[in-house]
mmCIF file of C-alpha atoms in Angstrom:
data_model
loop_
_atom_site.group_PDB
_atom_site.id
_atom_site.type_symbol
_atom_site.label_atom_id
_atom_site.label_comp_id
_atom_site.label_asym_id
_atom_site.label_seq_id
_atom_site.Cartn_x
_atom_site.Cartn_y
_atom_site.Cartn_z
ATOM 1 C CA LYS A 1303 -8.888 -3.948 -37.691
ATOM 2 C CA GLN A 1304 -6.599 -3.209 -34.822
ATOM 3 C CA GLU A 1305 -8.364 -2.484 -31.453
ATOM 4 C CA VAL A 1306 -6.798 -1.318 -28.175
ATOM 5 C CA THR A 1307 -8.498 -2.063 -24.835
ATOM 6 C CA GLN A 1308 -7.582 -1.030 -21.502
ATOM 7 C CA ILE A 1309 -8.610 -2.521 -18.326
ATOM 8 C CA PRO A 1310 -9.774 -1.004 -16.060
ATOM 9 C CA ALA A 1311 -11.412 2.307 -16.944
ATOM 10 C CA ALA A 1312 -10.827 3.746 -13.539
ATOM 11 C CA LEU A 1313 -8.566 2.736 -10.584
ATOM 12 C CA SER A 1314 -8.043 4.137 -7.192
ATOM 13 C CA VAL A 1315 -5.303 3.132 -4.767
ATOM 14 C CA PRO A 1316 -3.670 4.328 -1.479
ATOM 15 C CA GLU A 1317 -0.297 6.004 -1.688
ATOM 16 C CA GLY A 1318 2.579 3.768 -1.777
ATOM 17 C CA GLU A 1319 0.934 0.803 -3.373
ATOM 18 C CA ASN A 1320 2.371 -0.810 -6.620
ATOM 19 C CA LEU A 1321 0.140 -1.181 -9.431
ATOM 20 C CA VAL A 1322 -0.358 -2.506 -12.786
ATOM 21 C CA LEU A 1323 -2.154 -1.200 -15.747
ATOM 22 C CA ASN A 1324 -3.283 -3.552 -18.627
ATOM 23 C CA CYS A 1325 -3.474 -2.821 -22.481
ATOM 24 C CA SER A 1326 -4.574 -5.596 -24.965
ATOM 25 C CA PHE A 1327 -4.341 -5.223 -28.632
ATOM 26 C CA THR A 1328 -6.095 -7.465 -31.305
ATOM 27 C CA ASP A 1329 -3.491 -7.617 -33.876
ATOM 28 C CA SER A 1330 0.238 -8.585 -32.991
ATOM 29 C CA ALA A 1331 1.556 -6.930 -36.203
ATOM 30 C CA ILE A 1332 2.878 -3.874 -34.631
ATOM 31 C CA TYR A 1333 5.716 -1.300 -35.172
ATOM 32 C CA ASN A 1334 5.841 -0.350 -31.365
ATOM 33 C CA LEU A 1335 3.594 0.432 -28.420
ATOM 34 C CA GLN A 1336 3.909 3.689 -26.579
ATOM 35 C CA TRP A 1337 2.411 4.770 -22.945
ATOM 36 C CA PHE A 1338 1.350 8.317 -22.313
ATOM 37 C CA ARG A 1339 0.053 10.250 -19.327
ATOM 38 C CA GLN A 1340 -2.702 12.586 -19.591
ATOM 39 C CA ASP A 1341 -3.557 15.276 -17.056
ATOM 40 C CA PRO A 1342 -7.079 16.741 -17.271
ATOM 41 C CA GLY A 1343 -7.403 19.408 -19.855
ATOM 42 C CA LYS A 1344 -3.776 18.830 -20.917
ATOM 43 C CA GLY A 1345 -1.723 17.152 -23.964
ATOM 44 C CA LEU A 1346 -0.239 13.665 -23.783
ATOM 45 C CA THR A 1347 3.152 13.078 -22.191
ATOM 46 C CA SER A 1348 5.104 10.151 -23.492
ATOM 47 C CA LEU A 1349 6.343 7.755 -20.867
ATOM 48 C CA LEU A 1350 7.834 4.621 -22.602
ATOM 49 C CA LEU A 1351 8.308 3.521 -26.052
ATOM 50 C CA ILE A 1352 8.633 -0.062 -26.581
ATOM 51 C CA GLN A 1353 9.826 -1.498 -30.135
ATOM 52 C CA SER A 1354 8.291 -4.560 -31.277
ATOM 53 C CA SER A 1355 11.443 -6.416 -30.950
ATOM 54 C CA GLN A 1356 11.801 -5.417 -27.250
ATOM 55 C CA ARG A 1357 10.417 -7.076 -24.271
ATOM 56 C CA GLU A 1358 10.185 -4.146 -21.862
ATOM 57 C CA GLN A 1359 11.345 -0.747 -20.969
ATOM 58 C CA THR A 1360 12.099 0.987 -17.638
ATOM 59 C CA SER A 1361 12.050 4.737 -16.491
ATOM 60 C CA GLY A 1362 12.343 5.585 -13.080
ATOM 61 C CA ARG A 1363 9.465 3.883 -11.081
ATOM 62 C CA LEU A 1364 7.838 2.860 -14.486
ATOM 63 C CA ASN A 1365 8.309 -0.358 -16.163
ATOM 64 C CA ALA A 1366 6.400 -1.361 -19.290
ATOM 65 C CA SER A 1367 6.316 -4.750 -20.884
ATOM 66 C CA LEU A 1368 5.465 -6.118 -24.164
ATOM 67 C CA ASP A 1369 4.136 -9.553 -25.252
ATOM 68 C CA LYS A 1370 3.219 -9.248 -28.717
ATOM 69 C CA SER A 1371 2.268 -12.930 -29.278
ATOM 70 C CA SER A 1372 -0.338 -12.682 -26.612
ATOM 71 C CA GLY A 1373 -1.248 -9.036 -27.739
ATOM 72 C CA ARG A 1374 -0.561 -7.519 -23.992
ATOM 73 C CA SER A 1375 1.236 -4.776 -22.477
ATOM 74 C CA THR A 1376 1.420 -3.730 -18.846
ATOM 75 C CA LEU A 1377 2.621 -0.672 -17.270
ATOM 76 C CA TYR A 1378 3.858 -1.256 -13.641
ATOM 77 C CA ILE A 1379 3.925 1.878 -11.293
ATOM 78 C CA ALA A 1380 6.035 1.262 -8.231
ATOM 79 C CA ALA A 1381 5.495 3.150 -4.905
ATOM 80 C CA SER A 1382 2.402 5.097 -6.488
ATOM 81 C CA GLN A 1383 2.431 8.763 -5.254
ATOM 82 C CA PRO A 1384 -0.600 11.291 -5.548
ATOM 83 C CA GLY A 1385 1.160 13.084 -8.473
ATOM 84 C CA ASP A 1386 0.843 10.067 -10.434
ATOM 85 C CA SER A 1387 -2.890 10.799 -10.705
ATOM 86 C CA ALA A 1388 -3.858 10.920 -14.488
ATOM 87 C CA THR A 1389 -5.094 9.141 -17.096
ATOM 88 C CA TYR A 1390 -2.805 6.581 -18.669
ATOM 89 C CA LEU A 1391 -3.198 5.838 -22.091
ATOM 90 C CA CYS A 1392 -1.479 3.109 -24.423
ATOM 91 C CA ALA A 1393 -1.239 3.165 -28.391
ATOM 92 C CA VAL A 1394 0.259 0.835 -31.017
ATOM 93 C CA ILE A 1395 1.160 1.655 -34.533
ATOM 94 C CA PRO A 1396 0.204 -1.131 -36.800
ATOM 95 C CA LEU A 1397 2.961 -2.793 -38.916
ATOM 96 C CA TYR A 1398 0.868 -2.194 -42.278
ATOM 97 C CA ASN A 1399 0.430 1.491 -41.362
ATOM 98 C CA GLN A 1400 1.952 4.153 -43.437
ATOM 99 C CA GLY A 1401 2.023 7.421 -41.733
ATOM 100 C CA GLY A 1402 2.210 7.006 -38.191
ATOM 101 C CA LYS A 1403 -1.622 6.412 -37.295
ATOM 102 C CA LEU A 1404 -1.429 5.584 -33.622
ATOM 103 C CA ILE A 1405 -4.429 3.407 -32.373
ATOM 104 C CA PHE A 1406 -5.385 4.499 -28.949
ATOM 105 C CA GLY A 1407 -6.857 2.803 -25.949
ATOM 106 C CA GLN A 1408 -9.832 4.537 -24.039
ATOM 107 C CA GLY A 1409 -7.330 4.903 -21.020
ATOM 108 C CA THR A 1410 -7.407 4.065 -17.351
ATOM 109 C CA GLU A 1411 -8.038 6.965 -14.991
ATOM 110 C CA LEU A 1412 -5.768 6.505 -11.987
ATOM 111 C CA SER A 1413 -6.445 8.252 -8.725
ATOM 112 C CA VAL A 1414 -3.778 7.834 -5.895
ATOM 113 C CA LYS A 1415 -5.010 8.811 -2.547
ATOM 114 C CA PRO A 1416 -2.679 10.383 0.064
ATOM 115 C CA LYS B 790 14.639 22.405 -26.218
ATOM 116 C CA ALA B 791 11.219 23.635 -26.841
ATOM 117 C CA GLY B 792 8.423 21.335 -27.119
ATOM 118 C CA VAL B 793 5.373 20.958 -29.467
ATOM 119 C CA THR B 794 3.843 24.388 -29.624
ATOM 120 C CA GLN B 795 -0.169 24.467 -30.648
ATOM 121 C CA THR B 796 -2.021 27.749 -30.810
ATOM 122 C CA PRO B 797 -4.517 28.807 -30.056
ATOM 123 C CA ARG B 798 -4.972 26.879 -26.946
ATOM 124 C CA TYR B 799 -8.758 27.865 -26.534
ATOM 125 C CA LEU B 800 -11.430 28.947 -29.142
ATOM 126 C CA ILE B 801 -15.026 29.417 -29.479
ATOM 127 C CA LYS B 802 -16.738 29.404 -32.847
ATOM 128 C CA THR B 803 -20.418 29.240 -34.108
ATOM 129 C CA ARG B 804 -21.823 26.571 -36.315
ATOM 130 C CA GLY B 805 -20.995 27.287 -39.885
ATOM 131 C CA GLN B 806 -17.554 28.983 -39.428
ATOM 132 C CA GLN B 807 -14.328 27.778 -39.933
ATOM 133 C CA VAL B 808 -11.055 27.409 -37.799
ATOM 134 C CA THR B 809 -7.524 27.078 -38.326
ATOM 135 C CA LEU B 810 -5.260 25.585 -35.904
ATOM 136 C CA SER B 811 -1.427 25.698 -35.817
ATOM 137 C CA CYS B 812 1.139 23.205 -34.735
ATOM 138 C CA SER B 813 5.015 23.838 -34.604
ATOM 139 C CA PRO B 814 6.918 20.783 -34.061
ATOM 140 C CA ILE B 815 10.029 20.160 -32.028
ATOM 141 C CA SER B 816 13.079 21.423 -33.786
ATOM 142 C CA GLY B 817 14.327 19.072 -36.415
ATOM 143 C CA HIS B 818 11.194 16.870 -36.259
ATOM 144 C CA ARG B 819 9.776 16.374 -39.871
ATOM 145 C CA SER B 820 6.795 14.324 -39.004
ATOM 146 C CA VAL B 821 3.422 16.033 -37.651
ATOM 147 C CA SER B 822 0.191 14.130 -36.932
ATOM 148 C CA TRP B 823 -2.959 15.430 -35.774
ATOM 149 C CA TYR B 824 -5.532 13.869 -33.515
ATOM 150 C CA GLN B 825 -9.063 14.559 -32.226
ATOM 151 C CA GLN B 826 -9.922 13.753 -28.735
ATOM 152 C CA THR B 827 -13.524 13.705 -27.437
ATOM 153 C CA PRO B 828 -15.012 11.927 -24.307
ATOM 154 C CA GLY B 829 -17.215 9.652 -26.588
ATOM 155 C CA GLN B 830 -14.837 8.674 -29.459
ATOM 156 C CA GLY B 831 -11.401 8.986 -27.509
ATOM 157 C CA LEU B 832 -8.442 9.897 -29.521
ATOM 158 C CA GLN B 833 -8.814 9.592 -33.236
ATOM 159 C CA PHE B 834 -6.323 10.153 -36.039
ATOM 160 C CA LEU B 835 -6.831 12.805 -38.434
ATOM 161 C CA PHE B 836 -3.813 13.089 -40.768
ATOM 162 C CA GLU B 837 -0.038 12.732 -40.699
ATOM 163 C CA TYR B 838 2.467 15.268 -42.724
ATOM 164 C CA PHE B 839 6.222 14.601 -43.698
ATOM 165 C CA SER B 840 8.118 16.873 -45.604
ATOM 166 C CA GLU B 841 5.141 18.489 -46.629
ATOM 167 C CA THR B 842 3.257 15.653 -47.990
ATOM 168 C CA GLN B 843 0.313 14.032 -46.522
ATOM 169 C CA ARG B 844 1.233 10.378 -46.116
ATOM 170 C CA ASN B 845 -1.951 9.227 -44.071
ATOM 171 C CA LYS B 846 -5.508 10.330 -43.443
ATOM 172 C CA GLY B 847 -8.181 9.017 -40.959
ATOM 173 C CA ASN B 848 -11.785 8.597 -41.372
ATOM 174 C CA PHE B 849 -12.828 12.168 -41.085
ATOM 175 C CA PRO B 850 -15.003 14.140 -43.804
ATOM 176 C CA GLY B 851 -13.486 16.487 -46.229
ATOM 177 C CA ARG B 852 -14.208 19.485 -44.067
ATOM 178 C CA PHE B 853 -11.216 18.673 -42.345
ATOM 179 C CA SER B 854 -7.954 19.405 -44.083
ATOM 180 C CA GLY B 855 -4.228 20.225 -43.388
ATOM 181 C CA ARG B 856 -1.025 21.109 -44.616
ATOM 182 C CA GLN B 857 2.553 21.453 -43.738
ATOM 183 C CA PHE B 858 5.183 24.060 -44.688
ATOM 184 C CA SER B 859 8.850 23.845 -45.504
ATOM 185 C CA ASN B 860 9.801 24.610 -41.838
ATOM 186 C CA SER B 861 7.803 21.525 -40.893
ATOM 187 C CA ARG B 862 4.998 23.809 -39.104
ATOM 188 C CA SER B 863 1.545 22.437 -39.917
ATOM 189 C CA GLU B 864 -1.919 23.838 -39.837
ATOM 190 C CA MET B 865 -5.425 22.342 -39.741
ATOM 191 C CA ASN B 866 -8.479 23.751 -41.061
ATOM 192 C CA VAL B 867 -11.934 22.797 -40.170
ATOM 193 C CA SER B 868 -14.717 24.410 -42.510
ATOM 194 C CA THR B 869 -18.357 24.535 -41.747
ATOM 195 C CA LEU B 870 -18.099 23.718 -38.174
ATOM 196 C CA GLU B 871 -20.627 21.389 -36.519
ATOM 197 C CA LEU B 872 -21.467 21.059 -32.834
ATOM 198 C CA GLY B 873 -19.856 17.526 -32.929
ATOM 199 C CA ASP B 874 -16.626 19.083 -33.888
ATOM 200 C CA SER B 875 -16.120 20.359 -30.277
ATOM 201 C CA ALA B 876 -13.132 18.529 -29.098
ATOM 202 C CA LEU B 877 -9.528 18.805 -28.168
ATOM 203 C CA TYR B 878 -7.178 18.776 -31.061
ATOM 204 C CA LEU B 879 -3.855 17.659 -30.471
ATOM 205 C CA CYS B 880 -0.782 17.733 -32.713
ATOM 206 C CA ALA B 881 2.165 15.371 -32.539
ATOM 207 C CA SER B 882 5.645 15.559 -33.817
ATOM 208 C CA SER B 883 8.249 12.702 -34.374
ATOM 209 C CA LEU B 884 11.735 12.977 -35.689
ATOM 210 C CA VAL B 885 11.562 10.947 -39.015
ATOM 211 C CA THR B 886 8.851 8.440 -38.965
ATOM 212 C CA PRO B 887 6.248 7.999 -36.126
ATOM 213 C CA ASN B 888 6.052 4.397 -37.244
ATOM 214 C CA THR B 889 9.412 3.501 -35.113
ATOM 215 C CA GLY B 890 9.986 6.705 -33.346
ATOM 216 C CA GLU B 891 8.508 8.358 -30.305
ATOM 217 C CA LEU B 892 5.862 10.840 -30.645
ATOM 218 C CA PHE B 893 5.747 13.852 -28.589
ATOM 219 C CA PHE B 894 2.320 15.735 -28.202
ATOM 220 C CA GLY B 895 1.619 19.504 -27.710
ATOM 221 C CA GLU B 896 -0.948 20.629 -25.090
ATOM 222 C CA GLY B 897 -3.618 20.800 -27.625
ATOM 223 C CA SER B 898 -6.229 23.440 -28.908
ATOM 224 C CA ARG B 899 -9.484 23.097 -27.103
ATOM 225 C CA LEU B 900 -12.293 24.067 -29.877
ATOM 226 C CA THR B 901 -16.100 24.718 -28.642
ATOM 227 C CA VAL B 902 -18.544 24.954 -31.455
ATOM 228 C CA LEU B 903 -21.744 26.848 -30.325
#
């Protein structure tokens, strides 16, 4: 059974710091991994999608890497800003899955202090 | 291009009642998935529809049901509401298949059961 874990559960950093969020999954047989952002009381905003054949994806100040063999992904945020404060979720779609069942981690709640 | 639209955004019901939530996917997207989000359980998959067919279903009781119409709009229904059904219900759409494609989420429908 696929399980996704995100550590730490919460993180507080000063503005301008570079930071790394971690995501681990127990079964390397995945279609892809997706990182999301969720603001309080809101829906999920897709940040980056990494296909199983890819090693990383970049969008602006965000860079996500994927190491399937070790079951790990990291989301790197450069030069953090107070507007980056949100909960960050990673999710995988298992390879054996029919019909897009995302398996989510519990999320990392990020607070960037001015 | 309009995003995923969910209605209603907020609703309050009492135990025993039923509720219907609606989701309009991004134009051209044919796959719609539903998720339940609670503080204790996190994000859990309910079901996924593609071309009016349910392709996958999560581990929820039969009180939770859904359907998809020919225009890809989807509804989910919860009958005989229980206090534990209070949650944020999120809908996601994908262009063809969520297995390899990116999922886009709506803002959610916040259900409170009294």
